[in-house]
């Protein structure tokens, strides 16, 4: 685990350097490169990004000493993502496509039209089953959403109730992960306004910060309950905190590193929570699940067209809003991250992460679920390492 400790110290040092050069900036800069750390890490101190780069290159020369093939491959990809982040911070010439490949570890660019059409067709079918037919897709969806929307003064209570239900459904997963502490965990929903996210897991403060200015249906709050809390970020981070403290995971597992090789699977675990809990049950659930994937995919499309192809946001916004079945105002607010240099590639972590986890999960037999959850939650992963090392469970 020595290489993991070295990587953690280097990453903490890069975080300090990044923060020192972005003082008194906005809410996203204040998070730094490491928004959450669940253990104390003594940082390496760097006077420049060149010093940090040299430390990473030195570590990469010694990856052959990693404990396993999984750890070797993880350290290889994670360290390369830090090199790409340094290039970005330093102002080097690096394309958005290269940042996606090296930071998020995805070769996805624009989302194929047939995928978007498939989501639209599934939503159309669900609306028909629910009796919302007779108009075009946007018209019928708008009618459904209007009657399904949870009043703003109730969204926190509804979210809290879904969190309680989600926690109660985590019994099998908690047993597999030896998480007998799970029933005592809680994260309090707290209202926020005018923030660049729909919801945010404040793990140290044990709060889920919910942007109540967005519209929510019962399903969207159900999704957030599993994504932010059970069995998503809250459970994932608590497990990493305990296992690092007990010496069962290396020190690099203590850090959440923004727009890095760890991002896709961090979000992919959270976005597969409903599937892990067998909680997509009703026609409205299926509609909501397709809608979640649709909008996640279209945020990738918006990012690619704006940052990969260089199109103005005002030019692409109408089509993205229409295809997302959202108003332009809500769509614009959901794309706020695209204006932040560190965060911009992160929008790909959601759709690409969900697809990466789902690609393996969909092959898992019922009797393999426990082994897969231990492999998934108990190791640091990229999309490639998750698929490559599953059958030998990380050796």
JSON list of C-alpha atoms in Angstrom, two decimals, residues 113-250:
[
{"chain": "A", "resi": 113, "resn": "UNK", "atom": "CA", "xyz": [-28.46, 9.75, -31.98]},
{"chain": "A", "resi": 114, "resn": "UNK", "atom": "CA", "xyz": [-29.77, 6.19, -31.68]},
{"chain": "A", "resi": 115, "resn": "UNK", "atom": "CA", "xyz": [-29.16, 6.22, -27.92]},
{"chain": "A", "resi": 116, "resn": "UNK", "atom": "CA", "xyz": [-31.08, 9.47, -27.50]},
{"chain": "A", "resi": 117, "resn": "UNK", "atom": "CA", "xyz": [-33.86, 8.12, -29.73]},
{"chain": "A", "resi": 118, "resn": "UNK", "atom": "CA", "xyz": [-34.01, 4.94, -27.66]},
{"chain": "A", "resi": 119, "resn": "UNK", "atom": "CA", "xyz": [-34.55, 6.95, -24.48]},
{"chain": "A", "resi": 120, "resn": "UNK", "atom": "CA", "xyz": [-37.21, 9.06, -26.20]},
{"chain": "A", "resi": 121, "resn": "UNK", "atom": "CA", "xyz": [-39.01, 5.93, -27.45]},
{"chain": "A", "resi": 122, "resn": "UNK", "atom": "CA", "xyz": [-38.99, 4.39, -23.98]},
{"chain": "A", "resi": 123, "resn": "UNK", "atom": "CA", "xyz": [-40.39, 7.58, -22.44]},
{"chain": "A", "resi": 124, "resn": "UNK", "atom": "CA", "xyz": [-43.04, 7.71, -25.15]},
{"chain": "A", "resi": 125, "resn": "UNK", "atom": "CA", "xyz": [-44.11, 4.15, -24.33]},
{"chain": "A", "resi": 126, "resn": "UNK", "atom": "CA", "xyz": [-44.27, 4.90, -20.60]},
{"chain": "A", "resi": 127, "resn": "UNK", "atom": "CA", "xyz": [-46.35, 8.03, -21.17]},
{"chain": "A", "resi": 128, "resn": "UNK", "atom": "CA", "xyz": [-48.76, 6.03, -23.31]},
{"chain": "A", "resi": 129, "resn": "UNK", "atom": "CA", "xyz": [-49.13, 3.45, -20.54]},
{"chain": "A", "resi": 130, "resn": "UNK", "atom": "CA", "xyz": [-49.80, 6.23, -18.04]},
{"chain": "A", "resi": 131, "resn": "UNK", "atom": "CA", "xyz": [-52.50, 7.73, -20.27]},
{"chain": "A", "resi": 132, "resn": "UNK", "atom": "CA", "xyz": [-50.59, 10.80, -21.42]},
{"chain": "A", "resi": 133, "resn": "UNK", "atom": "CA", "xyz": [-51.00, 10.61, -25.17]},
{"chain": "A", "resi": 134, "resn": "UNK", "atom": "CA", "xyz": [-52.44, 12.61, -28.03]},
{"chain": "A", "resi": 135, "resn": "UNK", "atom": "CA", "xyz": [-49.72, 15.24, -28.36]},
{"chain": "A", "resi": 136, "resn": "UNK", "atom": "CA", "xyz": [-46.08, 15.18, -29.28]},
{"chain": "A", "resi": 137, "resn": "UNK", "atom": "CA", "xyz": [-43.53, 13.84, -26.81]},
{"chain": "A", "resi": 138, "resn": "UNK", "atom": "CA", "xyz": [-42.74, 17.20, -25.19]},
{"chain": "A", "resi": 139, "resn": "UNK", "atom": "CA", "xyz": [-46.41, 18.13, -24.83]},
{"chain": "A", "resi": 140, "resn": "UNK", "atom": "CA", "xyz": [-47.42, 14.84, -23.26]},
{"chain": "A", "resi": 141, "resn": "UNK", "atom": "CA", "xyz": [-44.36, 14.77, -21.01]},
{"chain": "A", "resi": 142, "resn": "UNK", "atom": "CA", "xyz": [-45.03, 18.33, -19.83]},
{"chain": "A", "resi": 143, "resn": "UNK", "atom": "CA", "xyz": [-48.59, 17.37, -18.89]},
{"chain": "A", "resi": 144, "resn": "UNK", "atom": "CA", "xyz": [-47.35, 14.34, -16.95]},
{"chain": "A", "resi": 145, "resn": "UNK", "atom": "CA", "xyz": [-44.60, 16.28, -15.19]},
{"chain": "A", "resi": 146, "resn": "UNK", "atom": "CA", "xyz": [-46.99, 19.06, -14.18]},
{"chain": "A", "resi": 147, "resn": "UNK", "atom": "CA", "xyz": [-49.22, 16.67, -12.26]},
{"chain": "A", "resi": 148, "resn": "UNK", "atom": "CA", "xyz": [-46.26, 14.63, -10.95]},
{"chain": "A", "resi": 149, "resn": "UNK", "atom": "CA", "xyz": [-44.26, 17.56, -9.60]},
{"chain": "A", "resi": 150, "resn": "UNK", "atom": "CA", "xyz": [-43.77, 17.64, -5.84]},
{"chain": "A", "resi": 151, "resn": "UNK", "atom": "CA", "xyz": [-44.62, 21.05, -4.29]},
{"chain": "A", "resi": 152, "resn": "UNK", "atom": "CA", "xyz": [-41.52, 22.93, -3.20]},
{"chain": "A", "resi": 153, "resn": "UNK", "atom": "CA", "xyz": [-42.57, 22.99, 0.44]},
{"chain": "A", "resi": 154, "resn": "UNK", "atom": "CA", "xyz": [-42.68, 19.17, 0.48]},
{"chain": "A", "resi": 155, "resn": "UNK", "atom": "CA", "xyz": [-39.52, 18.19, -1.40]},
{"chain": "A", "resi": 156, "resn": "UNK", "atom": "CA", "xyz": [-37.27, 17.92, 1.69]},
{"chain": "A", "resi": 157, "resn": "UNK", "atom": "CA", "xyz": [-39.74, 15.70, 3.53]},
{"chain": "A", "resi": 158, "resn": "UNK", "atom": "CA", "xyz": [-40.30, 13.48, 0.49]},
{"chain": "A", "resi": 159, "resn": "UNK", "atom": "CA", "xyz": [-36.54, 13.15, -0.04]},
{"chain": "A", "resi": 160, "resn": "UNK", "atom": "CA", "xyz": [-36.05, 12.23, 3.63]},
{"chain": "A", "resi": 161, "resn": "UNK", "atom": "CA", "xyz": [-38.77, 9.59, 3.40]},
{"chain": "A", "resi": 162, "resn": "UNK", "atom": "CA", "xyz": [-37.16, 8.04, 0.32]},
{"chain": "A", "resi": 163, "resn": "UNK", "atom": "CA", "xyz": [-33.82, 8.01, 2.15]},
{"chain": "A", "resi": 164, "resn": "UNK", "atom": "CA", "xyz": [-35.37, 6.04, 5.00]},
{"chain": "A", "resi": 165, "resn": "UNK", "atom": "CA", "xyz": [-36.88, 3.57, 2.54]},
{"chain": "A", "resi": 166, "resn": "UNK", "atom": "CA", "xyz": [-33.58, 3.25, 0.66]},
{"chain": "A", "resi": 167, "resn": "UNK", "atom": "CA", "xyz": [-31.65, 2.62, 3.88]},
{"chain": "A", "resi": 168, "resn": "UNK", "atom": "CA", "xyz": [-34.13, -0.10, 4.82]},
{"chain": "A", "resi": 169, "resn": "UNK", "atom": "CA", "xyz": [-33.59, -1.80, 1.44]},
{"chain": "A", "resi": 170, "resn": "UNK", "atom": "CA", "xyz": [-29.80, -1.92, 1.88]},
{"chain": "A", "resi": 171, "resn": "UNK", "atom": "CA", "xyz": [-29.84, -4.96, 4.19]},
{"chain": "A", "resi": 172, "resn": "UNK", "atom": "CA", "xyz": [-28.26, -7.47, 1.82]},
{"chain": "A", "resi": 173, "resn": "UNK", "atom": "CA", "xyz": [-25.64, -5.03, 0.57]},
{"chain": "A", "resi": 174, "resn": "UNK", "atom": "CA", "xyz": [-24.79, -3.95, 4.12]},
{"chain": "A", "resi": 175, "resn": "UNK", "atom": "CA", "xyz": [-24.39, -7.58, 5.18]},
{"chain": "A", "resi": 176, "resn": "UNK", "atom": "CA", "xyz": [-22.03, -8.35, 2.29]},
{"chain": "A", "resi": 177, "resn": "UNK", "atom": "CA", "xyz": [-19.92, -5.27, 3.03]},
{"chain": "A", "resi": 178, "resn": "UNK", "atom": "CA", "xyz": [-19.91, -5.87, 6.80]},
{"chain": "A", "resi": 179, "resn": "UNK", "atom": "CA", "xyz": [-21.56, -2.47, 7.17]},
{"chain": "A", "resi": 180, "resn": "UNK", "atom": "CA", "xyz": [-23.42, -3.12, 10.42]},
{"chain": "A", "resi": 181, "resn": "UNK", "atom": "CA", "xyz": [-23.13, 0.64, 11.07]},
{"chain": "A", "resi": 182, "resn": "UNK", "atom": "CA", "xyz": [-25.41, 1.52, 8.13]},
{"chain": "A", "resi": 183, "resn": "UNK", "atom": "CA", "xyz": [-28.68, 1.73, 10.07]},
{"chain": "A", "resi": 184, "resn": "UNK", "atom": "CA", "xyz": [-27.18, 4.46, 12.25]},
{"chain": "A", "resi": 185, "resn": "UNK", "atom": "CA", "xyz": [-26.09, 6.61, 9.30]},
{"chain": "A", "resi": 186, "resn": "UNK", "atom": "CA", "xyz": [-28.13, 9.60, 8.13]},
{"chain": "A", "resi": 187, "resn": "UNK", "atom": "CA", "xyz": [-27.72, 12.61, 5.91]},
{"chain": "A", "resi": 188, "resn": "UNK", "atom": "CA", "xyz": [-30.11, 15.53, 6.47]},
{"chain": "A", "resi": 189, "resn": "UNK", "atom": "CA", "xyz": [-31.80, 17.18, 3.46]},
{"chain": "A", "resi": 190, "resn": "UNK", "atom": "CA", "xyz": [-31.17, 20.95, 3.51]},
{"chain": "A", "resi": 191, "resn": "UNK", "atom": "CA", "xyz": [-32.63, 23.50, 1.09]},
{"chain": "A", "resi": 192, "resn": "UNK", "atom": "CA", "xyz": [-30.32, 25.55, -1.16]},
{"chain": "A", "resi": 193, "resn": "UNK", "atom": "CA", "xyz": [-30.93, 28.12, -3.89]},
{"chain": "A", "resi": 194, "resn": "UNK", "atom": "CA", "xyz": [-28.89, 29.60, -6.72]},
{"chain": "A", "resi": 195, "resn": "UNK", "atom": "CA", "xyz": [-26.22, 26.88, -6.61]},
{"chain": "A", "resi": 196, "resn": "UNK", "atom": "CA", "xyz": [-24.68, 25.11, -9.65]},
{"chain": "A", "resi": 197, "resn": "UNK", "atom": "CA", "xyz": [-26.04, 21.64, -8.82]},
{"chain": "A", "resi": 198, "resn": "UNK", "atom": "CA", "xyz": [-29.33, 19.86, -8.13]},
{"chain": "A", "resi": 199, "resn": "UNK", "atom": "CA", "xyz": [-28.04, 18.02, -5.05]},
{"chain": "A", "resi": 200, "resn": "UNK", "atom": "CA", "xyz": [-24.72, 17.71, -3.26]},
{"chain": "A", "resi": 201, "resn": "UNK", "atom": "CA", "xyz": [-23.56, 15.21, -0.64]},
{"chain": "A", "resi": 202, "resn": "UNK", "atom": "CA", "xyz": [-21.85, 17.16, 2.16]},
{"chain": "A", "resi": 203, "resn": "UNK", "atom": "CA", "xyz": [-20.33, 14.08, 3.75]},
{"chain": "A", "resi": 204, "resn": "UNK", "atom": "CA", "xyz": [-18.41, 15.83, 6.56]},
{"chain": "A", "resi": 205, "resn": "UNK", "atom": "CA", "xyz": [-21.50, 17.82, 7.54]},
{"chain": "A", "resi": 206, "resn": "UNK", "atom": "CA", "xyz": [-23.86, 14.86, 6.98]},
{"chain": "A", "resi": 207, "resn": "UNK", "atom": "CA", "xyz": [-26.16, 16.99, 4.83]},
{"chain": "A", "resi": 208, "resn": "UNK", "atom": "CA", "xyz": [-27.57, 16.57, 1.37]},
{"chain": "A", "resi": 209, "resn": "UNK", "atom": "CA", "xyz": [-27.86, 20.06, -0.08]},
{"chain": "A", "resi": 210, "resn": "UNK", "atom": "CA", "xyz": [-30.87, 20.20, -2.41]},
{"chain": "A", "resi": 211, "resn": "UNK", "atom": "CA", "xyz": [-31.42, 22.98, -4.91]},
{"chain": "A", "resi": 212, "resn": "UNK", "atom": "CA", "xyz": [-35.11, 23.59, -4.28]},
{"chain": "A", "resi": 213, "resn": "UNK", "atom": "CA", "xyz": [-35.28, 25.93, -7.26]},
{"chain": "A", "resi": 214, "resn": "UNK", "atom": "CA", "xyz": [-35.33, 22.89, -9.57]},
{"chain": "A", "resi": 215, "resn": "UNK", "atom": "CA", "xyz": [-38.54, 20.94, -10.29]},
{"chain": "A", "resi": 216, "resn": "UNK", "atom": "CA", "xyz": [-38.73, 17.45, -8.75]},
{"chain": "A", "resi": 217, "resn": "UNK", "atom": "CA", "xyz": [-41.02, 14.47, -9.24]},
{"chain": "A", "resi": 218, "resn": "UNK", "atom": "CA", "xyz": [-41.30, 11.61, -6.77]},
{"chain": "A", "resi": 219, "resn": "UNK", "atom": "CA", "xyz": [-38.91, 9.55, -8.92]},
{"chain": "A", "resi": 220, "resn": "UNK", "atom": "CA", "xyz": [-36.27, 12.26, -9.17]},
{"chain": "A", "resi": 221, "resn": "UNK", "atom": "CA", "xyz": [-36.23, 12.51, -5.35]},
{"chain": "A", "resi": 222, "resn": "UNK", "atom": "CA", "xyz": [-36.14, 8.72, -5.08]},
{"chain": "A", "resi": 223, "resn": "UNK", "atom": "CA", "xyz": [-33.13, 8.74, -7.40]},
{"chain": "A", "resi": 224, "resn": "UNK", "atom": "CA", "xyz": [-31.39, 11.40, -5.31]},
{"chain": "A", "resi": 225, "resn": "UNK", "atom": "CA", "xyz": [-32.05, 9.40, -2.13]},
{"chain": "A", "resi": 226, "resn": "UNK", "atom": "CA", "xyz": [-30.06, 6.47, -3.48]},
{"chain": "A", "resi": 227, "resn": "UNK", "atom": "CA", "xyz": [-27.49, 8.54, -5.36]},
{"chain": "A", "resi": 228, "resn": "UNK", "atom": "CA", "xyz": [-26.52, 10.86, -2.52]},
{"chain": "A", "resi": 229, "resn": "UNK", "atom": "CA", "xyz": [-27.13, 8.51, 0.40]},
{"chain": "A", "resi": 230, "resn": "UNK", "atom": "CA", "xyz": [-28.14, 4.81, 0.33]},
{"chain": "A", "resi": 231, "resn": "UNK", "atom": "CA", "xyz": [-26.31, 2.98, -1.28]},
{"chain": "A", "resi": 232, "resn": "UNK", "atom": "CA", "xyz": [-24.59, 5.89, -3.05]},
{"chain": "A", "resi": 233, "resn": "UNK", "atom": "CA", "xyz": [-22.16, 8.54, -1.84]},
{"chain": "A", "resi": 234, "resn": "UNK", "atom": "CA", "xyz": [-22.89, 8.40, 1.89]},
{"chain": "A", "resi": 235, "resn": "UNK", "atom": "CA", "xyz": [-22.47, 4.61, 2.09]},
{"chain": "A", "resi": 236, "resn": "UNK", "atom": "CA", "xyz": [-19.53, 4.56, -0.32]},
{"chain": "A", "resi": 237, "resn": "UNK", "atom": "CA", "xyz": [-17.60, 7.27, 1.54]},
{"chain": "A", "resi": 238, "resn": "UNK", "atom": "CA", "xyz": [-18.35, 5.84, 4.99]},
{"chain": "A", "resi": 239, "resn": "UNK", "atom": "CA", "xyz": [-17.13, 2.45, 3.84]},
{"chain": "A", "resi": 240, "resn": "UNK", "atom": "CA", "xyz": [-13.91, 3.96, 2.47]},
{"chain": "A", "resi": 241, "resn": "UNK", "atom": "CA", "xyz": [-13.41, 5.95, 5.67]},
{"chain": "A", "resi": 242, "resn": "UNK", "atom": "CA", "xyz": [-13.66, 2.85, 7.83]},
{"chain": "A", "resi": 243, "resn": "UNK", "atom": "CA", "xyz": [-11.61, 0.58, 5.58]},
{"chain": "A", "resi": 244, "resn": "UNK", "atom": "CA", "xyz": [-8.78, 3.09, 5.22]},
{"chain": "A", "resi": 245, "resn": "UNK", "atom": "CA", "xyz": [-8.73, 3.54, 9.02]},
{"chain": "A", "resi": 246, "resn": "UNK", "atom": "CA", "xyz": [-8.66, -0.24, 9.50]},
{"chain": "A", "resi": 247, "resn": "UNK", "atom": "CA", "xyz": [-5.89, -0.73, 6.91]},
{"chain": "A", "resi": 248, "resn": "UNK", "atom": "CA", "xyz": [-8.11, -2.64, 4.48]},
{"chain": "A", "resi": 249, "resn": "UNK", "atom": "CA", "xyz": [-7.91, 0.00, 1.72]},
{"chain": "A", "resi": 250, "resn": "UNK", "atom": "CA", "xyz": [-4.86, 2.11, 0.79]}
]
